[in-house]
Amino acid sequence: MRFLSRRGMFCRSCGLATYREMSAKTLWQGWWSPLSVAITPLTLLMNLGPRGRFRKLAAPAGGFGPSLDPGKSLLRRPEALLFLVPMALVALAIPTLFVLGLFVQGARAGQEAGIGQAPTLAIGDCVRNAGDWKDQDLEVVDCGSADAEYKVTRRLDAPKDECADGELLADLEYSPDKMTVSCLAPAR
């Protein structure tokens, strides 16, 4: 990081040309260190003071030589694009992240409300499997219903516990703690 300044007697055109040149260089060279991220905007703001004084001066007349051409305004220079394009992307990213956050929060609220979640099976519940056993899609149904295919008989809480012969295992997602397996016996 370095700080540059130019001192001297400036006419309006030379002062504006110097301001625009140095500010343009600051826009593309001033962001390359962690501390510069805070100092560069301050430097650009401090440059506005001399700019205002230069603009109040009268147009150059006479003098020892020709005055400098102020050139394009600061924001119309290529160096400014190196600053404005990333800043525009940041400005667009903030609302985009906000909207994505709202969608994620809405999805979480839907999960907390039980939308898209697997039901928790209790011992004695009757279920039907709308999927296959590899990709279970169990839903709790009334035990007297024709849809009842299996009945939850017990949970395997200890490592040595086993389901009875002919019983199937429900996926862990259907247990209350997501860690115990429920045994399913055919309901008929």
mmCIF file with all atom_site columns, C-alpha atoms in Angstrom:
data_model
loop_
_atom_site.group_PDB
_atom_site.id
_atom_site.type_symbol
_atom_site.label_atom_id
_atom_site.label_alt_id
_atom_site.label_comp_id
_atom_site.label_asym_id
_atom_site.label_entity_id
_atom_site.label_seq_id
_atom_site.pdbx_PDB_ins_code
_atom_site.Cartn_x
_atom_site.Cartn_y
_atom_site.Cartn_z
_atom_site.occupancy
_atom_site.B_iso_or_equiv
_atom_site.pdbx_formal_charge
_atom_site.auth_seq_id
_atom_site.auth_comp_id
_atom_site.auth_asym_id
_atom_site.auth_atom_id
_atom_site.pdbx_PDB_model_num
ATOM 1   C CA . MET A 1 1   ? 0.000   0.000   0.000   1.00 0.00 ? 1   MET A CA 1
ATOM 2   C CA . ARG A 1 2   ? 1.248   3.465   -0.783  1.00 0.00 ? 2   ARG A CA 1
ATOM 3   C CA . PHE A 1 3   ? -0.135  6.970   -0.668  1.00 0.00 ? 3   PHE A CA 1
ATOM 4   C CA . LEU A 1 4   ? 0.587   9.337   -3.534  1.00 0.00 ? 4   LEU A CA 1
ATOM 5   C CA . SER A 1 5   ? -0.172  13.024  -3.814  1.00 0.00 ? 5   SER A CA 1
ATOM 6   C CA . ARG A 1 6   ? 0.667   15.841  -6.192  1.00 0.00 ? 6   ARG A CA 1
ATOM 7   C CA . ARG A 1 7   ? 1.278   19.353  -5.019  1.00 0.00 ? 7   ARG A CA 1
ATOM 8   C CA . GLY A 1 8   ? 1.478   22.449  -7.104  1.00 0.00 ? 8   GLY A CA 1
ATOM 9   C CA . MET A 1 9   ? -0.349  25.334  -8.692  1.00 0.00 ? 9   MET A CA 1
ATOM 10  C CA . PHE A 1 10  ? -3.131  23.938  -10.856 1.00 0.00 ? 10  PHE A CA 1
ATOM 11  C CA . CYS A 1 11  ? -5.496  25.562  -13.266 1.00 0.00 ? 11  CYS A CA 1
ATOM 12  C CA . ARG A 1 12  ? -8.992  24.167  -13.541 1.00 0.00 ? 12  ARG A CA 1
ATOM 13  C CA . SER A 1 13  ? -8.195  21.790  -16.433 1.00 0.00 ? 13  SER A CA 1
ATOM 14  C CA . CYS A 1 14  ? -4.894  20.556  -14.972 1.00 0.00 ? 14  CYS A CA 1
ATOM 15  C CA . GLY A 1 15  ? -6.450  20.052  -11.546 1.00 0.00 ? 15  GLY A CA 1
ATOM 16  C CA . LEU A 1 16  ? -9.403  18.052  -12.922 1.00 0.00 ? 16  LEU A CA 1
ATOM 17  C CA . ALA A 1 17  ? -7.071  16.016  -15.144 1.00 0.00 ? 17  ALA A CA 1
ATOM 18  C CA . THR A 1 18  ? -4.867  15.194  -12.154 1.00 0.00 ? 18  THR A CA 1
ATOM 19  C CA . TYR A 1 19  ? -7.862  14.370  -9.933  1.00 0.00 ? 19  TYR A CA 1
ATOM 20  C CA . ARG A 1 20  ? -9.371  12.068  -12.569 1.00 0.00 ? 20  ARG A CA 1
ATOM 21  C CA . GLU A 1 21  ? -6.087  10.315  -13.325 1.00 0.00 ? 21  GLU A CA 1
ATOM 22  C CA . MET A 1 22  ? -5.185  9.665   -9.685  1.00 0.00 ? 22  MET A CA 1
ATOM 23  C CA . SER A 1 23  ? -8.724  8.663   -8.665  1.00 0.00 ? 23  SER A CA 1
ATOM 24  C CA . ALA A 1 24  ? -8.953  6.284   -11.631 1.00 0.00 ? 24  ALA A CA 1
ATOM 25  C CA . LYS A 1 25  ? -5.695  4.637   -10.570 1.00 0.00 ? 25  LYS A CA 1
ATOM 26  C CA . THR A 1 26  ? -7.003  4.375   -7.009  1.00 0.00 ? 26  THR A CA 1
ATOM 27  C CA . LEU A 1 27  ? -10.175 2.679   -8.289  1.00 0.00 ? 27  LEU A CA 1
ATOM 28  C CA . TRP A 1 28  ? -8.285  -0.191  -9.844  1.00 0.00 ? 28  TRP A CA 1
ATOM 29  C CA . GLN A 1 29  ? -5.081  -0.316  -7.815  1.00 0.00 ? 29  GLN A CA 1
ATOM 30  C CA . GLY A 1 30  ? -6.384  0.476   -4.358  1.00 0.00 ? 30  GLY A CA 1
ATOM 31  C CA . TRP A 1 31  ? -8.138  -2.778  -3.392  1.00 0.00 ? 31  TRP A CA 1
ATOM 32  C CA . TRP A 1 32  ? -5.327  -5.307  -3.199  1.00 0.00 ? 32  TRP A CA 1
ATOM 33  C CA . SER A 1 33  ? -4.696  -5.520  0.528   1.00 0.00 ? 33  SER A CA 1
ATOM 34  C CA . PRO A 1 34  ? -7.059  -6.168  3.438   1.00 0.00 ? 34  PRO A CA 1
ATOM 35  C CA . LEU A 1 35  ? -6.462  -2.724  4.924   1.00 0.00 ? 35  LEU A CA 1
ATOM 36  C CA . SER A 1 36  ? -6.970  -1.072  1.539   1.00 0.00 ? 36  SER A CA 1
ATOM 37  C CA . VAL A 1 37  ? -10.572 -2.224  1.435   1.00 0.00 ? 37  VAL A CA 1
ATOM 38  C CA . ALA A 1 38  ? -11.271 0.326   4.166   1.00 0.00 ? 38  ALA A CA 1
ATOM 39  C CA . ILE A 1 39  ? -8.739  2.980   3.124   1.00 0.00 ? 39  ILE A CA 1
ATOM 40  C CA . THR A 1 40  ? -9.547  3.164   -0.603  1.00 0.00 ? 40  THR A CA 1
ATOM 41  C CA . PRO A 1 41  ? -13.100 4.504   -0.131  1.00 0.00 ? 41  PRO A CA 1
ATOM 42  C CA . LEU A 1 42  ? -11.762 7.054   2.356   1.00 0.00 ? 42  LEU A CA 1
ATOM 43  C CA . THR A 1 43  ? -9.093  8.134   -0.131  1.00 0.00 ? 43  THR A CA 1
ATOM 44  C CA . LEU A 1 44  ? -11.702 8.544   -2.870  1.00 0.00 ? 44  LEU A CA 1
ATOM 45  C CA . LEU A 1 45  ? -13.860 10.624  -0.534  1.00 0.00 ? 45  LEU A CA 1
ATOM 46  C CA . MET A 1 46  ? -10.884 12.769  0.458   1.00 0.00 ? 46  MET A CA 1
ATOM 47  C CA . ASN A 1 47  ? -10.175 13.396  -3.241  1.00 0.00 ? 47  ASN A CA 1
ATOM 48  C CA . LEU A 1 48  ? -13.590 15.050  -3.564  1.00 0.00 ? 48  LEU A CA 1
ATOM 49  C CA . GLY A 1 49  ? -12.347 18.090  -1.607  1.00 0.00 ? 49  GLY A CA 1
ATOM 50  C CA . PRO A 1 50  ? -9.662  19.085  -4.136  1.00 0.00 ? 50  PRO A CA 1
ATOM 51  C CA . ARG A 1 51  ? -12.028 18.220  -6.979  1.00 0.00 ? 51  ARG A CA 1
ATOM 52  C CA . GLY A 1 52  ? -14.567 20.713  -5.649  1.00 0.00 ? 52  GLY A CA 1
ATOM 53  C CA . ARG A 1 53  ? -11.904 23.409  -5.368  1.00 0.00 ? 53  ARG A CA 1
ATOM 54  C CA . PHE A 1 54  ? -10.680 22.717  -8.927  1.00 0.00 ? 54  PHE A CA 1
ATOM 55  C CA . ARG A 1 55  ? -14.206 22.984  -10.337 1.00 0.00 ? 55  ARG A CA 1
ATOM 56  C CA . LYS A 1 56  ? -14.660 26.417  -8.742  1.00 0.00 ? 56  LYS A CA 1
ATOM 57  C CA . LEU A 1 57  ? -11.624 27.804  -10.583 1.00 0.00 ? 57  LEU A CA 1
ATOM 58  C CA . ALA A 1 58  ? -12.047 29.809  -13.759 1.00 0.00 ? 58  ALA A CA 1
ATOM 59  C CA . ALA A 1 59  ? -11.200 28.275  -17.111 1.00 0.00 ? 59  ALA A CA 1
ATOM 60  C CA . PRO A 1 60  ? -7.474  28.477  -17.910 1.00 0.00 ? 60  PRO A CA 1
ATOM 61  C CA . ALA A 1 61  ? -6.252  31.539  -19.747 1.00 0.00 ? 61  ALA A CA 1
ATOM 62  C CA . GLY A 1 62  ? -2.718  32.268  -20.828 1.00 0.00 ? 62  GLY A CA 1
ATOM 63  C CA . GLY A 1 63  ? -0.029  30.558  -18.824 1.00 0.00 ? 63  GLY A CA 1
ATOM 64  C CA . PHE A 1 64  ? 3.365   29.046  -19.597 1.00 0.00 ? 64  PHE A CA 1
ATOM 65  C CA . GLY A 1 65  ? 2.106   26.189  -21.692 1.00 0.00 ? 65  GLY A CA 1
ATOM 66  C CA . PRO A 1 66  ? -1.024  24.368  -22.744 1.00 0.00 ? 66  PRO A CA 1
ATOM 67  C CA . SER A 1 67  ? -3.203  23.030  -19.960 1.00 0.00 ? 67  SER A CA 1
ATOM 68  C CA . LEU A 1 68  ? -3.879  19.329  -19.534 1.00 0.00 ? 68  LEU A CA 1
ATOM 69  C CA . ASP A 1 69  ? -6.970  17.813  -21.071 1.00 0.00 ? 69  ASP A CA 1
ATOM 70  C CA . PRO A 1 70  ? -9.252  16.614  -18.224 1.00 0.00 ? 70  PRO A CA 1
ATOM 71  C CA . GLY A 1 71  ? -10.412 13.760  -20.462 1.00 0.00 ? 71  GLY A CA 1
ATOM 72  C CA . LYS A 1 72  ? -13.412 11.593  -19.702 1.00 0.00 ? 72  LYS A CA 1
ATOM 73  C CA . SER A 1 73  ? -15.154 11.921  -16.378 1.00 0.00 ? 73  SER A CA 1
ATOM 74  C CA . LEU A 1 74  ? -14.045 9.469   -13.699 1.00 0.00 ? 74  LEU A CA 1
ATOM 75  C CA . LEU A 1 75  ? -16.941 7.035   -14.055 1.00 0.00 ? 75  LEU A CA 1
ATOM 76  C CA . ARG A 1 76  ? -16.512 6.859   -17.854 1.00 0.00 ? 76  ARG A CA 1
ATOM 77  C CA . ARG A 1 77  ? -12.942 5.613   -17.692 1.00 0.00 ? 77  ARG A CA 1
ATOM 78  C CA . PRO A 1 78  ? -12.029 1.920   -18.127 1.00 0.00 ? 78  PRO A CA 1
ATOM 79  C CA . GLU A 1 79  ? -10.459 1.855   -14.660 1.00 0.00 ? 79  GLU A CA 1
ATOM 80  C CA . ALA A 1 80  ? -13.833 2.708   -13.152 1.00 0.00 ? 80  ALA A CA 1
ATOM 81  C CA . LEU A 1 81  ? -15.360 -0.369  -14.801 1.00 0.00 ? 81  LEU A CA 1
ATOM 82  C CA . LEU A 1 82  ? -12.902 -2.523  -12.883 1.00 0.00 ? 82  LEU A CA 1
ATOM 83  C CA . PHE A 1 83  ? -14.486 -1.054  -9.761  1.00 0.00 ? 83  PHE A CA 1
ATOM 84  C CA . LEU A 1 84  ? -18.111 -0.632  -10.850 1.00 0.00 ? 84  LEU A CA 1
ATOM 85  C CA . VAL A 1 85  ? -18.656 -4.140  -12.258 1.00 0.00 ? 85  VAL A CA 1
ATOM 86  C CA . PRO A 1 86  ? -17.664 -5.975  -9.027  1.00 0.00 ? 86  PRO A CA 1
ATOM 87  C CA . MET A 1 87  ? -19.607 -3.441  -6.944  1.00 0.00 ? 87  MET A CA 1
ATOM 88  C CA . ALA A 1 88  ? -22.681 -3.968  -9.129  1.00 0.00 ? 88  ALA A CA 1
ATOM 89  C CA . LEU A 1 89  ? -22.310 -7.734  -8.651  1.00 0.00 ? 89  LEU A CA 1
ATOM 90  C CA . VAL A 1 90  ? -22.089 -7.252  -4.886  1.00 0.00 ? 90  VAL A CA 1
ATOM 91  C CA . ALA A 1 91  ? -25.128 -4.982  -5.006  1.00 0.00 ? 91  ALA A CA 1
ATOM 92  C CA . LEU A 1 92  ? -27.046 -7.689  -6.897  1.00 0.00 ? 92  LEU A CA 1
ATOM 93  C CA . ALA A 1 93  ? -25.749 -10.482 -4.668  1.00 0.00 ? 93  ALA A CA 1
ATOM 94  C CA . ILE A 1 94  ? -27.140 -8.986  -1.475  1.00 0.00 ? 94  ILE A CA 1
ATOM 95  C CA . PRO A 1 95  ? -30.826 -9.043  -2.546  1.00 0.00 ? 95  PRO A CA 1
ATOM 96  C CA . THR A 1 96  ? -30.299 -12.422 -4.214  1.00 0.00 ? 96  THR A CA 1
ATOM 97  C CA . LEU A 1 97  ? -28.941 -13.902 -0.986  1.00 0.00 ? 97  LEU A CA 1
ATOM 98  C CA . PHE A 1 98  ? -31.819 -12.324 0.922   1.00 0.00 ? 98  PHE A CA 1
ATOM 99  C CA . VAL A 1 99  ? -34.400 -13.925 -1.395  1.00 0.00 ? 99  VAL A CA 1
ATOM 100 C CA . LEU A 1 100 ? -32.617 -17.290 -1.210  1.00 0.00 ? 100 LEU A CA 1
ATOM 101 C CA . GLY A 1 101 ? -32.631 -16.993 2.569   1.00 0.00 ? 101 GLY A CA 1
ATOM 102 C CA . LEU A 1 102 ? -36.388 -16.482 2.514   1.00 0.00 ? 102 LEU A CA 1
ATOM 103 C CA . PHE A 1 103 ? -36.833 -19.617 0.393   1.00 0.00 ? 103 PHE A CA 1
ATOM 104 C CA . VAL A 1 104 ? -34.625 -21.678 2.711   1.00 0.00 ? 104 VAL A CA 1
ATOM 105 C CA . GLN A 1 105 ? -36.453 -20.341 5.745   1.00 0.00 ? 105 GLN A CA 1
ATOM 106 C CA . GLY A 1 106 ? -39.782 -21.216 4.091   1.00 0.00 ? 106 GLY A CA 1
ATOM 107 C CA . ALA A 1 107 ? -38.561 -24.734 3.357   1.00 0.00 ? 107 ALA A CA 1
ATOM 108 C CA . ARG A 1 108 ? -37.470 -25.161 6.977   1.00 0.00 ? 108 ARG A CA 1
ATOM 109 C CA . ALA A 1 109 ? -40.820 -23.892 8.197   1.00 0.00 ? 109 ALA A CA 1
ATOM 110 C CA . GLY A 1 110 ? -42.492 -26.446 5.926   1.00 0.00 ? 110 GLY A CA 1
ATOM 111 C CA . GLN A 1 111 ? -40.347 -29.212 7.388   1.00 0.00 ? 111 GLN A CA 1
ATOM 112 C CA . GLU A 1 112 ? -41.139 -28.105 10.933  1.00 0.00 ? 112 GLU A CA 1
ATOM 113 C CA . ALA A 1 113 ? -44.824 -28.187 10.049  1.00 0.00 ? 113 ALA A CA 1
ATOM 114 C CA . GLY A 1 114 ? -44.378 -31.780 8.891   1.00 0.00 ? 114 GLY A CA 1
ATOM 115 C CA . ILE A 1 115 ? -44.532 -31.127 5.159   1.00 0.00 ? 115 ILE A CA 1
ATOM 116 C CA . GLY A 1 116 ? -42.295 -33.612 3.369   1.00 0.00 ? 116 GLY A CA 1
ATOM 117 C CA . GLN A 1 117 ? -41.230 -35.366 6.576   1.00 0.00 ? 117 GLN A CA 1
ATOM 118 C CA . ALA A 1 118 ? -41.509 -39.047 7.314   1.00 0.00 ? 118 ALA A CA 1
ATOM 119 C CA . PRO A 1 119 ? -44.086 -39.905 10.000  1.00 0.00 ? 119 PRO A CA 1
ATOM 120 C CA . THR A 1 120 ? -42.849 -41.138 13.359  1.00 0.00 ? 120 THR A CA 1
ATOM 121 C CA . LEU A 1 121 ? -44.032 -44.710 13.929  1.00 0.00 ? 121 LEU A CA 1
ATOM 122 C CA . ALA A 1 122 ? -45.327 -45.779 17.334  1.00 0.00 ? 122 ALA A CA 1
ATOM 123 C CA . ILE A 1 123 ? -45.741 -49.357 18.506  1.00 0.00 ? 123 ILE A CA 1
ATOM 124 C CA . GLY A 1 124 ? -49.220 -50.511 17.488  1.00 0.00 ? 124 GLY A CA 1
ATOM 125 C CA . ASP A 1 125 ? -49.478 -48.212 14.432  1.00 0.00 ? 125 ASP A CA 1
ATOM 126 C CA . CYS A 1 126 ? -50.532 -49.716 11.136  1.00 0.00 ? 126 CYS A CA 1
ATOM 127 C CA . VAL A 1 127 ? -48.793 -48.575 7.965   1.00 0.00 ? 127 VAL A CA 1
ATOM 128 C CA . ARG A 1 128 ? -48.798 -49.041 4.260   1.00 0.00 ? 128 ARG A CA 1
ATOM 129 C CA . ASN A 1 129 ? -45.764 -48.776 2.013   1.00 0.00 ? 129 ASN A CA 1
ATOM 130 C CA . ALA A 1 130 ? -46.373 -46.684 -1.096  1.00 0.00 ? 130 ALA A CA 1
ATOM 131 C CA . GLY A 1 131 ? -42.811 -47.403 -2.298  1.00 0.00 ? 131 GLY A CA 1
ATOM 132 C CA . ASP A 1 132 ? -40.629 -50.473 -2.414  1.00 0.00 ? 132 ASP A CA 1
ATOM 133 C CA . TRP A 1 133 ? -38.527 -51.753 0.498   1.00 0.00 ? 133 TRP A CA 1
ATOM 134 C CA . LYS A 1 134 ? -35.376 -50.215 -0.866  1.00 0.00 ? 134 LYS A CA 1
ATOM 135 C CA . ASP A 1 135 ? -36.985 -46.731 -0.960  1.00 0.00 ? 135 ASP A CA 1
ATOM 136 C CA . GLN A 1 136 ? -39.641 -46.933 1.731   1.00 0.00 ? 136 GLN A CA 1
ATOM 137 C CA . ASP A 1 137 ? -42.559 -44.530 1.669   1.00 0.00 ? 137 ASP A CA 1
ATOM 138 C CA . LEU A 1 138 ? -44.490 -45.501 4.795   1.00 0.00 ? 138 LEU A CA 1
ATOM 139 C CA . GLU A 1 139 ? -47.643 -43.757 5.871   1.00 0.00 ? 139 GLU A CA 1
ATOM 140 C CA . VAL A 1 140 ? -49.721 -44.411 8.973   1.00 0.00 ? 140 VAL A CA 1
ATOM 141 C CA . VAL A 1 141 ? -53.236 -45.717 8.244   1.00 0.00 ? 141 VAL A CA 1
ATOM 142 C CA . ASP A 1 142 ? -56.138 -46.952 10.337  1.00 0.00 ? 142 ASP A CA 1
ATOM 143 C CA . CYS A 1 143 ? -55.580 -50.572 11.445  1.00 0.00 ? 143 CYS A CA 1
ATOM 144 C CA . GLY A 1 144 ? -59.144 -51.507 10.405  1.00 0.00 ? 144 GLY A CA 1
ATOM 145 C CA . SER A 1 145 ? -58.585 -50.116 6.902   1.00 0.00 ? 145 SER A CA 1
ATOM 146 C CA . ALA A 1 146 ? -57.958 -52.292 3.867   1.00 0.00 ? 146 ALA A CA 1
ATOM 147 C CA . ASP A 1 147 ? -54.838 -50.186 3.245   1.00 0.00 ? 147 ASP A CA 1
ATOM 148 C CA . ALA A 1 148 ? -53.138 -51.476 6.418   1.00 0.00 ? 148 ALA A CA 1
ATOM 149 C CA . GLU A 1 149 ? -50.302 -53.728 5.242   1.00 0.00 ? 149 GLU A CA 1
ATOM 150 C CA . TYR A 1 150 ? -48.042 -53.853 8.321   1.00 0.00 ? 150 TYR A CA 1
ATOM 151 C CA . LYS A 1 151 ? -48.251 -53.271 12.049  1.00 0.00 ? 151 LYS A CA 1
ATOM 152 C CA . VAL A 1 152 ? -45.422 -51.854 14.178  1.00 0.00 ? 152 VAL A CA 1
ATOM 153 C CA . THR A 1 153 ? -44.720 -54.560 16.756  1.00 0.00 ? 153 THR A CA 1
ATOM 154 C CA . ARG A 1 154 ? -41.626 -53.289 18.578  1.00 0.00 ? 154 ARG A CA 1
ATOM 155 C CA . ARG A 1 155 ? -38.471 -51.196 18.415  1.00 0.00 ? 155 ARG A CA 1
ATOM 156 C CA . LEU A 1 156 ? -34.967 -52.591 18.456  1.00 0.00 ? 156 LEU A CA 1
ATOM 157 C CA . ASP A 1 157 ? -33.440 -50.549 21.284  1.00 0.00 ? 157 ASP A CA 1
ATOM 158 C CA . ALA A 1 158 ? -30.505 -52.812 22.214  1.00 0.00 ? 158 ALA A CA 1
ATOM 159 C CA . PRO A 1 159 ? -27.862 -54.097 19.802  1.00 0.00 ? 159 PRO A CA 1
ATOM 160 C CA . LYS A 1 160 ? -28.828 -57.733 20.514  1.00 0.00 ? 160 LYS A CA 1
ATOM 161 C CA . ASP A 1 161 ? -32.568 -57.182 19.798  1.00 0.00 ? 161 ASP A CA 1
ATOM 162 C CA . GLU A 1 162 ? -33.972 -58.773 16.645  1.00 0.00 ? 162 GLU A CA 1
ATOM 163 C CA . CYS A 1 163 ? -37.270 -58.715 14.848  1.00 0.00 ? 163 CYS A CA 1
ATOM 164 C CA . ALA A 1 164 ? -39.313 -61.917 14.744  1.00 0.00 ? 164 ALA A CA 1
ATOM 165 C CA . ASP A 1 165 ? -39.228 -64.145 11.677  1.00 0.00 ? 165 ASP A CA 1
ATOM 166 C CA . GLY A 1 166 ? -41.250 -62.703 8.818   1.00 0.00 ? 166 GLY A CA 1
ATOM 167 C CA . GLU A 1 167 ? -41.065 -59.134 10.128  1.00 0.00 ? 167 GLU A CA 1
ATOM 168 C CA . LEU A 1 168 ? -39.559 -56.331 8.093   1.00 0.00 ? 168 LEU A CA 1
ATOM 169 C CA . LEU A 1 169 ? -37.451 -53.388 9.230   1.00 0.00 ? 169 LEU A CA 1
ATOM 170 C CA . ALA A 1 170 ? -38.596 -49.787 8.886   1.00 0.00 ? 170 ALA A CA 1
ATOM 171 C CA . ASP A 1 171 ? -35.980 -47.197 7.914   1.00 0.00 ? 171 ASP A CA 1
ATOM 172 C CA . LEU A 1 172 ? -34.413 -45.112 10.676  1.00 0.00 ? 172 LEU A CA 1
ATOM 173 C CA . GLU A 1 173 ? -36.174 -41.967 9.437   1.00 0.00 ? 173 GLU A CA 1
ATOM 174 C CA . TYR A 1 174 ? -39.474 -43.368 10.807  1.00 0.00 ? 174 TYR A CA 1
ATOM 175 C CA . SER A 1 175 ? -38.214 -43.688 14.403  1.00 0.00 ? 175 SER A CA 1
ATOM 176 C CA . PRO A 1 176 ? -38.665 -40.871 16.933  1.00 0.00 ? 176 PRO A CA 1
ATOM 177 C CA . ASP A 1 177 ? -34.930 -40.508 17.565  1.00 0.00 ? 177 ASP A CA 1
ATOM 178 C CA . LYS A 1 178 ? -33.811 -41.433 14.016  1.00 0.00 ? 178 LYS A CA 1
ATOM 179 C CA . MET A 1 179 ? -31.558 -44.077 15.569  1.00 0.00 ? 179 MET A CA 1
ATOM 180 C CA . THR A 1 180 ? -33.787 -47.075 16.401  1.00 0.00 ? 180 THR A CA 1
ATOM 181 C CA . VAL A 1 181 ? -35.361 -49.549 14.001  1.00 0.00 ? 181 VAL A CA 1
ATOM 182 C CA . SER A 1 182 ? -39.048 -50.502 14.155  1.00 0.00 ? 182 SER A CA 1
ATOM 183 C CA . CYS A 1 183 ? -40.227 -54.045 13.374  1.00 0.00 ? 183 CYS A CA 1
ATOM 184 C CA . LEU A 1 184 ? -43.158 -54.373 10.979  1.00 0.00 ? 184 LEU A CA 1
ATOM 185 C CA . ALA A 1 185 ? -45.283 -57.504 10.969  1.00 0.00 ? 185 ALA A CA 1
ATOM 186 C CA . PRO A 1 186 ? -47.773 -58.220 8.168   1.00 0.00 ? 186 PRO A CA 1
ATOM 187 C CA . ALA A 1 187 ? -51.210 -56.914 9.235   1.00 0.00 ? 187 ALA A CA 1
ATOM 188 C CA . ARG A 1 188 ? -53.131 -59.713 7.521   1.00 0.00 ? 188 ARG A CA 1
#
